[in-house]
Amino acid sequence: MTRILKATATVGGMTMISRVLGFVRDMVIARLFGATAGADAFFVAFKIPNFFRRLFAEGAFSQAFVPVLADTKENRGKAAVKALVDALFLRLGGVLLLLTAFGVFGSGLWMLVFAPGFADDPEKFALATDMLAITFPYLLLISLVAFSSAIMNTYNQFAVPAFTPVWLNAVLIGFAIWVSPYLEVPVMALAWGVLAAGVLQLLFHVPFLIRLGLLPRPRAKSDPGVSEVKRLMLPALFGVSVAQINLLVDTILASFLVTGSVSWLYYSDRLMEFPLGVFGVALATVVLPGLSKKAANADWVGFQQDLDFALRLVFLIGVPAMLGLLLLAEPMVTTLFYYGAFTQQDVSMAGASLMAYSLGLVGFILVKVLAPAFYARKDMKTPVRIAVVALLANVVLNLALIGPLAHVGLALATSLSAFVNAGLLAWFLWQRQVYRPLAGWRKLVMQGGLANLTWVAMILYWAPDSDQWLMMSGWERVGLLSLMVVAVLGVYALVLTATGFRWRGFLRTTPAE
């Protein structure tokens, strides 16, 4: 349990650096470009290669590759691992090259698929298409980074992959500030920044792979693990496709809404992604290799203990994060983005969609923790079936809510469908007796519940209204928001301690009830 906590803290700490710099990046973009047609065009052009990255590399491929790599590492040795890595590198790279070429030369077609509403504005459509031709090679570069990250994570080296996104944020900030003034269309600097960042991120991984002795070299000869990855990847691809289709549907529908809708959803999603990335993704990154190792060794007691511990962390950290985003949505948007081209209306609109996204934060985190319990057991089909149900729920909710709530309805539908997904994953784990809660949950829920109620009451009494936040200077907003966050953390920890919660006891392994 201590291993999971330390590794999660390492990944979370590195991710925290990246996310904080990411906020700086978004503040710069908001200040220079606001929620304009140019900003909308860039966010879609950046979202498309990220869509395929999450689909192929960080999605289906990683979910199939990590369990096989962990099994190879545990049972076949280092030479077999190197052979598997080399064989997969050639095959993955070839597929990515073809897809990237199709993306660059068919950027207009991809834009019609992802943002058909832009076609009504020829200038916005042309700008987005040109940007996509520049950003699409990022797919090839960042997918190879994801391949490298999976190797390092399997060897319990989590810090480097978690730190890697820092380079994307740093480069985009630099291009936005220092390159954009020299371009005829300043916002195009962001697209060139994405491409440059992809090159830098890939080069950053090379020395660490050399140190592991696992720098990939193309190898035509196949490997038994390649066939296993292919077998697991197909159902995983369907599962991840469902999740990514949810995002695609949201983008398509948002492109038909008023200008600014794509940007409002982007800025609010970025704020929601902060706790999801710092904690949820970090925890999932650590959990999958650990569960895969225990499954490979048939250590089902340890498997259940790791999963139970991860779920307790979700309750202790995910729930207060969700409540914090909900209560402080507009103050956060105001503090971070209300400068330059970002208007008061943008604050209101992005704040509303952030509240809707915040409702689903625990659901998003639970999916990232529960799904690896299936992948580690090489069960790819069950999460696929569940994801299909979640997709249908999301589509129905999108169509039902977009009319009365516009872009906020899209965010709310995404949140509700996340709980559908998480609930079904938990149900199947329970039904198949893969997981049973260990002793101590009832007491933990009471302790956490009282702590959350205490600080929520404090915030409701203390927090200024929206108009007061808007009237403050930037530094006043930063100071007050920081003070509130520190006070909340202090009160939460104090009440937990007063009710008898102790980390030493929390880390102790307990038998199943």
Short mmCIF file of N, CA, C and O in Angstrom, two decimals, residues 229-278:
data_model
loop_
_atom_site.label_atom_id
_atom_site.label_comp_id
_atom_site.label_asym_id
_atom_site.label_seq_id
_atom_site.Cartn_x
_atom_site.Cartn_y
_atom_site.Cartn_z
N VAL A 229 -0.49 -9.00 -27.77
CA VAL A 229 -0.90 -7.58 -27.76
C VAL A 229 -1.98 -7.34 -28.79
O VAL A 229 -2.98 -6.65 -28.53
N LYS A 230 -1.81 -7.90 -30.00
CA LYS A 230 -2.82 -7.74 -31.04
C LYS A 230 -4.16 -8.32 -30.60
O LYS A 230 -5.23 -7.72 -30.82
N ARG A 231 -4.10 -9.50 -29.97
CA ARG A 231 -5.35 -10.15 -29.52
C ARG A 231 -6.07 -9.30 -28.49
O ARG A 231 -7.30 -9.18 -28.52
N LEU A 232 -5.31 -8.71 -27.58
CA LEU A 232 -5.92 -7.89 -26.52
C LEU A 232 -6.29 -6.50 -27.02
O LEU A 232 -7.21 -5.86 -26.49
N MET A 233 -5.58 -6.04 -28.05
CA MET A 233 -5.76 -4.65 -28.48
C MET A 233 -7.08 -4.43 -29.20
O MET A 233 -7.69 -3.37 -29.08
N LEU A 234 -7.54 -5.43 -29.96
CA LEU A 234 -8.77 -5.23 -30.74
C LEU A 234 -9.97 -4.91 -29.85
O LEU A 234 -10.64 -3.90 -30.07
N PRO A 235 -10.27 -5.74 -28.84
CA PRO A 235 -11.39 -5.36 -27.97
C PRO A 235 -11.11 -4.08 -27.18
O PRO A 235 -12.02 -3.28 -26.93
N ALA A 236 -9.84 -3.89 -26.80
CA ALA A 236 -9.49 -2.64 -26.08
C ALA A 236 -9.72 -1.43 -26.98
O ALA A 236 -10.16 -0.38 -26.53
N LEU A 237 -9.44 -1.59 -28.29
CA LEU A 237 -9.64 -0.49 -29.23
C LEU A 237 -11.11 -0.10 -29.30
O LEU A 237 -11.45 1.08 -29.31
N PHE A 238 -11.99 -1.10 -29.29
CA PHE A 238 -13.42 -0.80 -29.29
C PHE A 238 -13.81 -0.06 -28.01
O PHE A 238 -14.58 0.88 -28.03
N GLY A 239 -13.26 -0.52 -26.90
CA GLY A 239 -13.58 0.11 -25.62
C GLY A 239 -13.13 1.56 -25.57
O GLY A 239 -13.89 2.46 -25.18
N VAL A 240 -11.89 1.80 -25.98
CA VAL A 240 -11.37 3.16 -25.96
C VAL A 240 -12.07 4.01 -27.02
O VAL A 240 -12.31 5.20 -26.82
N SER A 241 -12.43 3.39 -28.15
CA SER A 241 -13.13 4.12 -29.20
C SER A 241 -14.43 4.70 -28.67
O SER A 241 -14.80 5.83 -28.99
N VAL A 242 -15.10 3.92 -27.84
CA VAL A 242 -16.37 4.39 -27.28
C VAL A 242 -16.15 5.65 -26.47
O VAL A 242 -16.88 6.64 -26.60
N ALA A 243 -15.12 5.63 -25.63
CA ALA A 243 -14.83 6.80 -24.81
C ALA A 243 -14.47 8.00 -25.67
O ALA A 243 -14.90 9.14 -25.41
N GLN A 244 -13.68 7.77 -26.72
CA GLN A 244 -13.27 8.86 -27.58
C GLN A 244 -14.41 9.35 -28.47
O GLN A 244 -14.47 10.53 -28.83
N ILE A 245 -15.32 8.45 -28.83
CA ILE A 245 -16.49 8.87 -29.60
C ILE A 245 -17.35 9.83 -28.77
O ILE A 245 -17.95 10.76 -29.31
N ASN A 246 -17.38 9.61 -27.46
CA ASN A 246 -18.07 10.58 -26.59
C ASN A 246 -17.52 11.98 -26.80
O ASN A 246 -18.26 12.95 -26.94
N LEU A 247 -16.17 12.09 -26.81
CA LEU A 247 -15.54 13.39 -27.01
C LEU A 247 -15.81 13.92 -28.41
O LEU A 247 -16.03 15.13 -28.61
N LEU A 248 -15.81 13.02 -29.39
CA LEU A 248 -16.08 13.43 -30.77
C LEU A 248 -17.49 13.99 -30.90
O LEU A 248 -17.70 15.04 -31.53
N VAL A 249 -18.45 13.31 -30.30
CA VAL A 249 -19.84 13.78 -30.36
C VAL A 249 -19.96 15.16 -29.72
O VAL A 249 -20.64 16.05 -30.24
N ASP A 250 -19.28 15.34 -28.57
CA ASP A 250 -19.31 16.64 -27.90
C ASP A 250 -18.75 17.75 -28.81
O ASP A 250 -19.31 18.84 -28.90
N THR A 251 -17.63 17.45 -29.47
CA THR A 251 -17.00 18.45 -30.34
C THR A 251 -17.88 18.77 -31.54
O THR A 251 -18.03 19.94 -31.92
N ILE A 252 -18.46 17.73 -32.14
CA ILE A 252 -19.34 17.95 -33.30
C ILE A 252 -20.52 18.84 -32.92
O ILE A 252 -20.83 19.83 -33.60
N LEU A 253 -21.17 18.51 -31.81
CA LEU A 253 -22.33 19.30 -31.38
C LEU A 253 -21.94 20.72 -31.00
O LEU A 253 -22.65 21.68 -31.30
N ALA A 254 -20.79 20.86 -30.32
CA ALA A 254 -20.34 22.20 -29.90
C ALA A 254 -20.02 23.07 -31.10
O ALA A 254 -20.18 24.30 -31.04
N SER A 255 -19.59 22.46 -32.21
CA SER A 255 -19.25 23.26 -33.40
C SER A 255 -20.47 23.94 -34.00
O SER A 255 -20.34 24.90 -34.76
N PHE A 256 -21.68 23.45 -33.67
CA PHE A 256 -22.90 24.06 -34.17
C PHE A 256 -23.42 25.16 -33.25
O PHE A 256 -24.35 25.88 -33.61
N LEU A 257 -22.84 25.27 -32.07
CA LEU A 257 -23.28 26.29 -31.13
C LEU A 257 -22.58 27.62 -31.45
O LEU A 257 -21.74 27.71 -32.34
N VAL A 258 -22.90 28.65 -30.68
CA VAL A 258 -22.34 29.98 -30.93
C VAL A 258 -20.82 29.96 -30.80
O VAL A 258 -20.26 29.13 -30.06
N THR A 259 -20.16 30.88 -31.51
CA THR A 259 -18.70 31.01 -31.40
C THR A 259 -18.31 31.24 -29.94
O THR A 259 -18.91 32.06 -29.25
N GLY A 260 -17.32 30.50 -29.51
CA GLY A 260 -16.90 30.57 -28.11
C GLY A 260 -17.24 29.30 -27.35
O GLY A 260 -16.60 28.99 -26.35
N SER A 261 -18.23 28.53 -27.83
CA SER A 261 -18.66 27.32 -27.11
C SER A 261 -17.54 26.31 -26.98
O SER A 261 -17.33 25.70 -25.91
N VAL A 262 -16.79 26.09 -28.08
CA VAL A 262 -15.66 25.14 -28.03
C VAL A 262 -14.63 25.62 -27.01
O VAL A 262 -14.09 24.83 -26.23
N SER A 263 -14.36 26.92 -27.00
CA SER A 263 -13.37 27.46 -26.07
C SER A 263 -13.86 27.38 -24.63
O SER A 263 -13.08 27.05 -23.73
N TRP A 264 -15.13 27.68 -24.37
CA TRP A 264 -15.66 27.60 -23.01
C TRP A 264 -15.54 26.18 -22.48
O TRP A 264 -15.13 25.96 -21.33
N LEU A 265 -15.87 25.21 -23.32
CA LEU A 265 -15.74 23.81 -22.91
C LEU A 265 -14.27 23.45 -22.68
O LEU A 265 -13.95 22.70 -21.75
N TYR A 266 -13.39 23.97 -23.52
CA TYR A 266 -11.97 23.67 -23.37
C TYR A 266 -11.44 24.20 -22.04
O TYR A 266 -10.79 23.47 -21.28
N TYR A 267 -11.70 25.47 -21.75
CA TYR A 267 -11.16 26.06 -20.52
C TYR A 267 -11.71 25.38 -19.28
O TYR A 267 -10.98 25.12 -18.31
N SER A 268 -13.00 25.05 -19.28
CA SER A 268 -13.58 24.38 -18.11
C SER A 268 -13.08 22.95 -17.99
O SER A 268 -12.81 22.46 -16.88
N ASP A 269 -12.92 22.30 -19.13
CA ASP A 269 -12.39 20.93 -19.11
C ASP A 269 -10.96 20.92 -18.58
O ASP A 269 -10.56 20.01 -17.85
N ARG A 270 -10.17 21.94 -18.93
CA ARG A 270 -8.80 22.01 -18.43
C ARG A 270 -8.76 22.11 -16.91
O ARG A 270 -7.91 21.49 -16.26
N LEU A 271 -9.68 22.88 -16.34
CA LEU A 271 -9.72 22.98 -14.88
C LEU A 271 -10.16 21.67 -14.25
O LEU A 271 -9.64 21.27 -13.21
N MET A 272 -11.10 20.99 -14.88
CA MET A 272 -11.53 19.69 -14.36
C MET A 272 -10.41 18.66 -14.50
O MET A 272 -10.25 17.77 -13.65
N GLU A 273 -9.62 18.79 -15.57
CA GLU A 273 -8.54 17.84 -15.80
C GLU A 273 -7.40 17.99 -14.78
O GLU A 273 -6.57 17.09 -14.65
N PHE A 274 -7.36 19.11 -14.06
CA PHE A 274 -6.28 19.30 -13.10
C PHE A 274 -6.31 18.23 -12.00
O PHE A 274 -5.35 17.47 -11.85
N PRO A 275 -7.40 18.12 -11.21
CA PRO A 275 -7.42 17.04 -10.22
C PRO A 275 -7.47 15.66 -10.86
O PRO A 275 -6.92 14.70 -10.31
N LEU A 276 -8.11 15.56 -12.03
CA LEU A 276 -8.17 14.26 -12.70
C LEU A 276 -6.78 13.80 -13.11
O LEU A 276 -6.43 12.63 -12.96
N GLY A 277 -5.95 14.73 -13.59
CA GLY A 277 -4.60 14.38 -14.01
C GLY A 277 -3.66 14.18 -12.85
O GLY A 277 -2.90 13.21 -12.79
N VAL A 278 -3.71 15.14 -11.89
CA VAL A 278 -2.79 15.08 -10.76
C VAL A 278 -3.06 13.84 -9.91
O VAL A 278 -2.13 13.20 -9.42
#
